[in-house]
């Protein structure tokens, strides 16, 4: 299982209990800025999706100490490679 391979814990939330999934709801809100529910996703190219993903991952987050997800990932990878 993924949790065993990466040493992470997992748990399930109740259906229709969005308050139990704060981080997921926050990310969904960010994604909806670029992809509202009314957007026809079939017209998006792979490149367009990658561009949206990069914009999202280059946006600083309070939760990450105002660093971007890309910065955090790069730092993590540098630490793992140097171990």
mmCIF file with all atom_site columns, N, CA and C in Angstrom, residues 31-69:
data_model
loop_
_atom_site.group_PDB
_atom_site.id
_atom_site.type_symbol
_atom_site.label_atom_id
_atom_site.label_alt_id
_atom_site.label_comp_id
_atom_site.label_asym_id
_atom_site.label_entity_id
_atom_site.label_seq_id
_atom_site.pdbx_PDB_ins_code
_atom_site.Cartn_x
_atom_site.Cartn_y
_atom_site.Cartn_z
_atom_site.occupancy
_atom_site.B_iso_or_equiv
_atom_site.pdbx_formal_charge
_atom_site.auth_seq_id
_atom_site.auth_comp_id
_atom_site.auth_asym_id
_atom_site.auth_atom_id
_atom_site.pdbx_PDB_model_num
ATOM 1   N N  . UNK A 1 31 ? -8.456  25.563 -7.481  1.00 0.00 ? 31 UNK A N  1
ATOM 2   C CA . UNK A 1 31 ? -8.632  25.005 -8.823  1.00 0.00 ? 31 UNK A CA 1
ATOM 3   C C  . UNK A 1 31 ? -9.839  25.630 -9.507  1.00 0.00 ? 31 UNK A C  1
ATOM 4   N N  . UNK A 1 32 ? -10.911 25.847 -8.760  1.00 0.00 ? 32 UNK A N  1
ATOM 5   C CA . UNK A 1 32 ? -12.136 26.416 -9.341  1.00 0.00 ? 32 UNK A CA 1
ATOM 6   C C  . UNK A 1 32 ? -11.935 27.837 -9.845  1.00 0.00 ? 32 UNK A C  1
ATOM 7   N N  . UNK A 1 33 ? -10.911 28.546 -9.373  1.00 0.00 ? 33 UNK A N  1
ATOM 8   C CA . UNK A 1 33 ? -10.615 29.878 -9.918  1.00 0.00 ? 33 UNK A CA 1
ATOM 9   C C  . UNK A 1 33 ? -10.268 29.772 -11.400 1.00 0.00 ? 33 UNK A C  1
ATOM 10  N N  . UNK A 1 34 ? -9.564  28.704 -11.742 1.00 0.00 ? 34 UNK A N  1
ATOM 11  C CA . UNK A 1 34 ? -9.128  28.501 -13.125 1.00 0.00 ? 34 UNK A CA 1
ATOM 12  C C  . UNK A 1 34 ? -10.096 27.640 -13.916 1.00 0.00 ? 34 UNK A C  1
ATOM 13  N N  . UNK A 1 35 ? -10.771 26.739 -13.229 1.00 0.00 ? 35 UNK A N  1
ATOM 14  C CA . UNK A 1 35 ? -11.670 25.803 -13.890 1.00 0.00 ? 35 UNK A CA 1
ATOM 15  C C  . UNK A 1 35 ? -13.028 25.803 -13.194 1.00 0.00 ? 35 UNK A C  1
ATOM 16  N N  . UNK A 1 36 ? -13.852 26.792 -13.481 1.00 0.00 ? 36 UNK A N  1
ATOM 17  C CA . UNK A 1 36 ? -15.174 26.808 -12.847 1.00 0.00 ? 36 UNK A CA 1
ATOM 18  C C  . UNK A 1 36 ? -15.997 25.601 -13.296 1.00 0.00 ? 36 UNK A C  1
ATOM 19  N N  . UNK A 1 37 ? -16.982 25.262 -12.507 1.00 0.00 ? 37 UNK A N  1
ATOM 20  C CA . UNK A 1 37 ? -17.813 24.088 -12.805 1.00 0.00 ? 37 UNK A CA 1
ATOM 21  C C  . UNK A 1 37 ? -18.464 24.169 -14.183 1.00 0.00 ? 37 UNK A C  1
ATOM 22  N N  . UNK A 1 38 ? -18.669 25.369 -14.675 1.00 0.00 ? 38 UNK A N  1
ATOM 23  C CA . UNK A 1 38 ? -19.319 25.544 -15.981 1.00 0.00 ? 38 UNK A CA 1
ATOM 24  C C  . UNK A 1 38 ? -18.352 25.368 -17.153 1.00 0.00 ? 38 UNK A C  1
ATOM 25  N N  . UNK A 1 39 ? -17.054 25.275 -16.872 1.00 0.00 ? 39 UNK A N  1
ATOM 26  C CA . UNK A 1 39 ? -16.039 25.144 -17.926 1.00 0.00 ? 39 UNK A CA 1
ATOM 27  C C  . UNK A 1 39 ? -16.113 23.765 -18.575 1.00 0.00 ? 39 UNK A C  1
ATOM 28  N N  . UNK A 1 40 ? -16.095 23.734 -19.884 1.00 0.00 ? 40 UNK A N  1
ATOM 29  C CA . UNK A 1 40 ? -16.073 22.478 -20.627 1.00 0.00 ? 40 UNK A CA 1
ATOM 30  C C  . UNK A 1 40 ? -14.623 21.988 -20.665 1.00 0.00 ? 40 UNK A C  1
ATOM 31  N N  . UNK A 1 41 ? -14.315 20.979 -19.875 1.00 0.00 ? 41 UNK A N  1
ATOM 32  C CA . UNK A 1 41 ? -12.940 20.505 -19.762 1.00 0.00 ? 41 UNK A CA 1
ATOM 33  C C  . UNK A 1 41 ? -12.451 19.793 -21.020 1.00 0.00 ? 41 UNK A C  1
ATOM 34  N N  . UNK A 1 42 ? -13.368 19.372 -21.864 1.00 0.00 ? 42 UNK A N  1
ATOM 35  C CA . UNK A 1 42 ? -12.955 18.671 -23.083 1.00 0.00 ? 42 UNK A CA 1
ATOM 36  C C  . UNK A 1 42 ? -12.225 19.588 -24.060 1.00 0.00 ? 42 UNK A C  1
ATOM 37  N N  . UNK A 1 43 ? -12.355 20.890 -23.892 1.00 0.00 ? 43 UNK A N  1
ATOM 38  C CA . UNK A 1 43 ? -11.676 21.822 -24.799 1.00 0.00 ? 43 UNK A CA 1
ATOM 39  C C  . UNK A 1 43 ? -10.275 22.182 -24.307 1.00 0.00 ? 43 UNK A C  1
ATOM 40  N N  . UNK A 1 44 ? -9.899  21.720 -23.128 1.00 0.00 ? 44 UNK A N  1
ATOM 41  C CA . UNK A 1 44 ? -8.570  22.013 -22.592 1.00 0.00 ? 44 UNK A CA 1
ATOM 42  C C  . UNK A 1 44 ? -7.540  21.067 -23.169 1.00 0.00 ? 44 UNK A C  1
ATOM 43  N N  . UNK A 1 45 ? -6.417  21.631 -23.579 1.00 0.00 ? 45 UNK A N  1
ATOM 44  C CA . UNK A 1 45 ? -5.311  20.804 -24.062 1.00 0.00 ? 45 UNK A CA 1
ATOM 45  C C  . UNK A 1 45 ? -4.459  20.362 -22.871 1.00 0.00 ? 45 UNK A C  1
ATOM 46  N N  . UNK A 1 46 ? -3.612  19.386 -23.093 1.00 0.00 ? 46 UNK A N  1
ATOM 47  C CA . UNK A 1 46 ? -2.672  18.976 -22.044 1.00 0.00 ? 46 UNK A CA 1
ATOM 48  C C  . UNK A 1 46 ? -1.797  20.144 -21.633 1.00 0.00 ? 46 UNK A C  1
ATOM 49  N N  . UNK A 1 47 ? -1.384  20.935 -22.600 1.00 0.00 ? 47 UNK A N  1
ATOM 50  C CA . UNK A 1 47 ? -0.548  22.103 -22.312 1.00 0.00 ? 47 UNK A CA 1
ATOM 51  C C  . UNK A 1 47 ? -1.307  23.111 -21.435 1.00 0.00 ? 47 UNK A C  1
ATOM 52  N N  . UNK A 1 48 ? -2.574  23.332 -21.757 1.00 0.00 ? 48 UNK A N  1
ATOM 53  C CA . UNK A 1 48 ? -3.385  24.250 -20.964 1.00 0.00 ? 48 UNK A CA 1
ATOM 54  C C  . UNK A 1 48 ? -3.517  23.787 -19.515 1.00 0.00 ? 48 UNK A C  1
ATOM 55  N N  . UNK A 1 49 ? -3.706  22.493 -19.341 1.00 0.00 ? 49 UNK A N  1
ATOM 56  C CA . UNK A 1 49 ? -3.810  21.942 -17.980 1.00 0.00 ? 49 UNK A CA 1
ATOM 57  C C  . UNK A 1 49 ? -2.479  22.103 -17.247 1.00 0.00 ? 49 UNK A C  1
ATOM 58  N N  . UNK A 1 50 ? -1.361  21.832 -17.940 1.00 0.00 ? 50 UNK A N  1
ATOM 59  C CA . UNK A 1 50 ? -0.040  22.004 -17.308 1.00 0.00 ? 50 UNK A CA 1
ATOM 60  C C  . UNK A 1 50 ? 0.187   23.458 -16.903 1.00 0.00 ? 50 UNK A C  1
ATOM 61  N N  . UNK A 1 51 ? -0.237  24.394 -17.737 1.00 0.00 ? 51 UNK A N  1
ATOM 62  C CA . UNK A 1 51 ? -0.068  25.818 -17.413 1.00 0.00 ? 51 UNK A CA 1
ATOM 63  C C  . UNK A 1 51 ? -0.867  26.194 -16.171 1.00 0.00 ? 51 UNK A C  1
ATOM 64  N N  . UNK A 1 52 ? -2.078  25.700 -16.075 1.00 0.00 ? 52 UNK A N  1
ATOM 65  C CA . UNK A 1 52 ? -2.898  25.963 -14.885 1.00 0.00 ? 52 UNK A CA 1
ATOM 66  C C  . UNK A 1 52 ? -2.230  25.360 -13.660 1.00 0.00 ? 52 UNK A C  1
ATOM 67  N N  . UNK A 1 53 ? -1.763  24.114 -13.785 1.00 0.00 ? 53 UNK A N  1
ATOM 68  C CA . UNK A 1 53 ? -1.097  23.453 -12.666 1.00 0.00 ? 53 UNK A CA 1
ATOM 69  C C  . UNK A 1 53 ? 0.129   24.251 -12.206 1.00 0.00 ? 53 UNK A C  1
ATOM 70  N N  . UNK A 1 54 ? 0.908   24.740 -13.151 1.00 0.00 ? 54 UNK A N  1
ATOM 71  C CA . UNK A 1 54 ? 2.099   25.508 -12.789 1.00 0.00 ? 54 UNK A CA 1
ATOM 72  C C  . UNK A 1 54 ? 1.726   26.821 -12.090 1.00 0.00 ? 54 UNK A C  1
ATOM 73  N N  . UNK A 1 55 ? 0.688   27.487 -12.569 1.00 0.00 ? 55 UNK A N  1
ATOM 74  C CA . UNK A 1 55 ? 0.243   28.726 -11.903 1.00 0.00 ? 55 UNK A CA 1
ATOM 75  C C  . UNK A 1 55 ? -0.178  28.436 -10.470 1.00 0.00 ? 55 UNK A C  1
ATOM 76  N N  . UNK A 1 56 ? -0.906  27.353 -10.290 1.00 0.00 ? 56 UNK A N  1
ATOM 77  C CA . UNK A 1 56 ? -1.354  26.978 -8.946  1.00 0.00 ? 56 UNK A CA 1
ATOM 78  C C  . UNK A 1 56 ? -0.155  26.629 -8.074  1.00 0.00 ? 56 UNK A C  1
ATOM 79  N N  . UNK A 1 57 ? 0.780   25.849 -8.609  1.00 0.00 ? 57 UNK A N  1
ATOM 80  C CA . UNK A 1 57 ? 1.935   25.410 -7.831  1.00 0.00 ? 57 UNK A CA 1
ATOM 81  C C  . UNK A 1 57 ? 2.972   26.509 -7.631  1.00 0.00 ? 57 UNK A C  1
ATOM 82  N N  . UNK A 1 58 ? 2.839   27.615 -8.337  1.00 0.00 ? 58 UNK A N  1
ATOM 83  C CA . UNK A 1 58 ? 3.731   28.758 -8.137  1.00 0.00 ? 58 UNK A CA 1
ATOM 84  C C  . UNK A 1 58 ? 3.089   29.845 -7.284  1.00 0.00 ? 58 UNK A C  1
ATOM 85  N N  . UNK A 1 59 ? 1.949   29.559 -6.673  1.00 0.00 ? 59 UNK A N  1
ATOM 86  C CA . UNK A 1 59 ? 1.262   30.513 -5.816  1.00 0.00 ? 59 UNK A CA 1
ATOM 87  C C  . UNK A 1 59 ? 1.647   30.259 -4.359  1.00 0.00 ? 59 UNK A C  1
ATOM 88  N N  . UNK A 1 60 ? 2.202   31.264 -3.675  1.00 0.00 ? 60 UNK A N  1
ATOM 89  C CA . UNK A 1 60 ? 2.587   31.068 -2.264  1.00 0.00 ? 60 UNK A CA 1
ATOM 90  C C  . UNK A 1 60 ? 1.381   30.714 -1.403  1.00 0.00 ? 60 UNK A C  1
ATOM 91  N N  . UNK A 1 61 ? 1.627   29.875 -0.403  1.00 0.00 ? 61 UNK A N  1
ATOM 92  C CA . UNK A 1 61 ? 0.572   29.435 0.514   1.00 0.00 ? 61 UNK A CA 1
ATOM 93  C C  . UNK A 1 61 ? 0.957   29.759 1.948   1.00 0.00 ? 61 UNK A C  1
ATOM 94  N N  . UNK A 1 62 ? 0.029   30.286 2.666   1.00 0.00 ? 62 UNK A N  1
ATOM 95  C CA . UNK A 1 62 ? 0.251   30.590 4.079   1.00 0.00 ? 62 UNK A CA 1
ATOM 96  C C  . UNK A 1 62 ? 0.690   29.334 4.827   1.00 0.00 ? 62 UNK A C  1
ATOM 97  N N  . UNK A 1 63 ? 0.030   28.221 4.529   1.00 0.00 ? 63 UNK A N  1
ATOM 98  C CA . UNK A 1 63 ? 0.302   26.944 5.188   1.00 0.00 ? 63 UNK A CA 1
ATOM 99  C C  . UNK A 1 63 ? 1.739   26.489 4.984   1.00 0.00 ? 63 UNK A C  1
ATOM 100 N N  . UNK A 1 64 ? 2.363   26.946 3.916   1.00 0.00 ? 64 UNK A N  1
ATOM 101 C CA . UNK A 1 64 ? 3.739   26.569 3.599   1.00 0.00 ? 64 UNK A CA 1
ATOM 102 C C  . UNK A 1 64 ? 4.723   27.676 3.968   1.00 0.00 ? 64 UNK A C  1
ATOM 103 N N  . UNK A 1 65 ? 4.327   28.548 4.872   1.00 0.00 ? 65 UNK A N  1
ATOM 104 C CA . UNK A 1 65 ? 5.201   29.651 5.263   1.00 0.00 ? 65 UNK A CA 1
ATOM 105 C C  . UNK A 1 65 ? 5.408   30.636 4.133   1.00 0.00 ? 65 UNK A C  1
ATOM 106 N N  . UNK A 1 66 ? 4.371   30.821 3.336   1.00 0.00 ? 66 UNK A N  1
ATOM 107 C CA . UNK A 1 66 ? 4.363   31.725 2.183   1.00 0.00 ? 66 UNK A CA 1
ATOM 108 C C  . UNK A 1 66 ? 5.358   31.303 1.104   1.00 0.00 ? 66 UNK A C  1
ATOM 109 N N  . UNK A 1 67 ? 5.719   30.019 1.119   1.00 0.00 ? 67 UNK A N  1
ATOM 110 C CA . UNK A 1 67 ? 6.493   29.449 0.020   1.00 0.00 ? 67 UNK A CA 1
ATOM 111 C C  . UNK A 1 67 ? 5.501   28.817 -0.948  1.00 0.00 ? 67 UNK A C  1
ATOM 112 N N  . UNK A 1 68 ? 5.961   28.557 -2.160  1.00 0.00 ? 68 UNK A N  1
ATOM 113 C CA . UNK A 1 68 ? 5.093   27.914 -3.139  1.00 0.00 ? 68 UNK A CA 1
ATOM 114 C C  . UNK A 1 68 ? 5.233   26.395 -3.014  1.00 0.00 ? 68 UNK A C  1
ATOM 115 N N  . UNK A 1 69 ? 4.227   25.648 -3.463  1.00 0.00 ? 69 UNK A N  1
ATOM 116 C CA . UNK A 1 69 ? 4.373   24.194 -3.474  1.00 0.00 ? 69 UNK A CA 1
ATOM 117 C C  . UNK A 1 69 ? 5.594   23.739 -4.278  1.00 0.00 ? 69 UNK A C  1
#
